[in-house]
Amino acid sequence: MSNMPRILVVEDEAAIAELIEVNLRHAGYESVLACDSRAAQREVDERLPDAILLDWMLPGESGLALARQWRANPRTREIPILMLTARAEEADRIAGLDAGADDYIVKPFSTKELLARVRAVLRRRAPHATGDAVTVGALTLDPSTHRVMWNDAQVKLGPTEFRLLHHLLRAPERVHSRAQLLDKVWGDHVFIEERTVDVHIKRLRENLCEAVGEAGASAIETVRGVGYRLSAQALSAS
Ligand code: CA
C-alpha cells in the first residue's frame, strides 16, 4: 500500500476513465476506477479514498445521489468530491455544489486543469494527503522521502508503522479508537481484528524507543478504554 494520495475515479466512459487514471498516476497519485455507483460504494466501504472524482451521469444511481449519500454519512462526510460532468448549466452546477461537491469540472476538460483542481481540493480538505512533510515538535515525517526524523536521529519504521505514525501526526492530541485506526490506516476494517492495532502500536513505540530512548516510547499514549493518542506535549518537550 503506498502513501500517495488515493483518488477514486467514478466514471462509466472507459476512455475518459483511462485518460484520468493515466494522468493521476503520472502526477504521483494512486487511482482506483469504478464504473458505476455500486462499484464506487464497494471501494469506499473497503478503504476511504483521499478524494473522489465523480461523474454526474452514471448508469443506475446518479453521481449526484451518491454525493448526497456520502455527505450524509459521518464516515465519508469529509472526503473531497469533485463532480465531473458535461452539464454546464448554472442550475446543474448549483445542484452539484448543493449535494456537497467541493468542486465542479465541466467536460471536456484539460487534464492540467483537472490535476490543478485535485491538488487544490486536497490542500483545502485533506492537507495530509498532499504528500507534504508533517512536523509535530521534535518529530518530522516526510512521505516523499519515506523518512522519519526525531530531531537529528533517524527513526526506522516498517511500512505499516510508517502509515500509522503518519496518521497520528496529522491529528496530534486527538484520541483515535482502534476501529478508526483500522479504517484509516489499514482500510480493511471488516477483516482485521482490532488487536492488530495494538501489535503495530507496540512496534511503533519500540522503533521510536530504539531511535531516541524512552521519550520516543512515551510520545504515543494509550487512552484506557478508548484508543491511542500522539502527545504533542511529549514531542515539544524533547
Ligand atoms: Ca457518464
Tab-separated table of C-alpha atoms and ligand atoms in Angstrom, residues 11-13 55 57, ligand 1:
chain	number	residue	atom	x	y	z
A	11	GLU	CA	-16.739	7.235	-14.458
A	12	ASP	CA	-18.639	4.906	-16.800
A	13	GLU	CA	-16.964	6.016	-20.043
A	55	ASP	CA	-19.173	11.630	-12.892
A	57	MET	CA	-24.314	10.746	-15.327
B	1	CA	CA	-21.151	9.251	-17.655
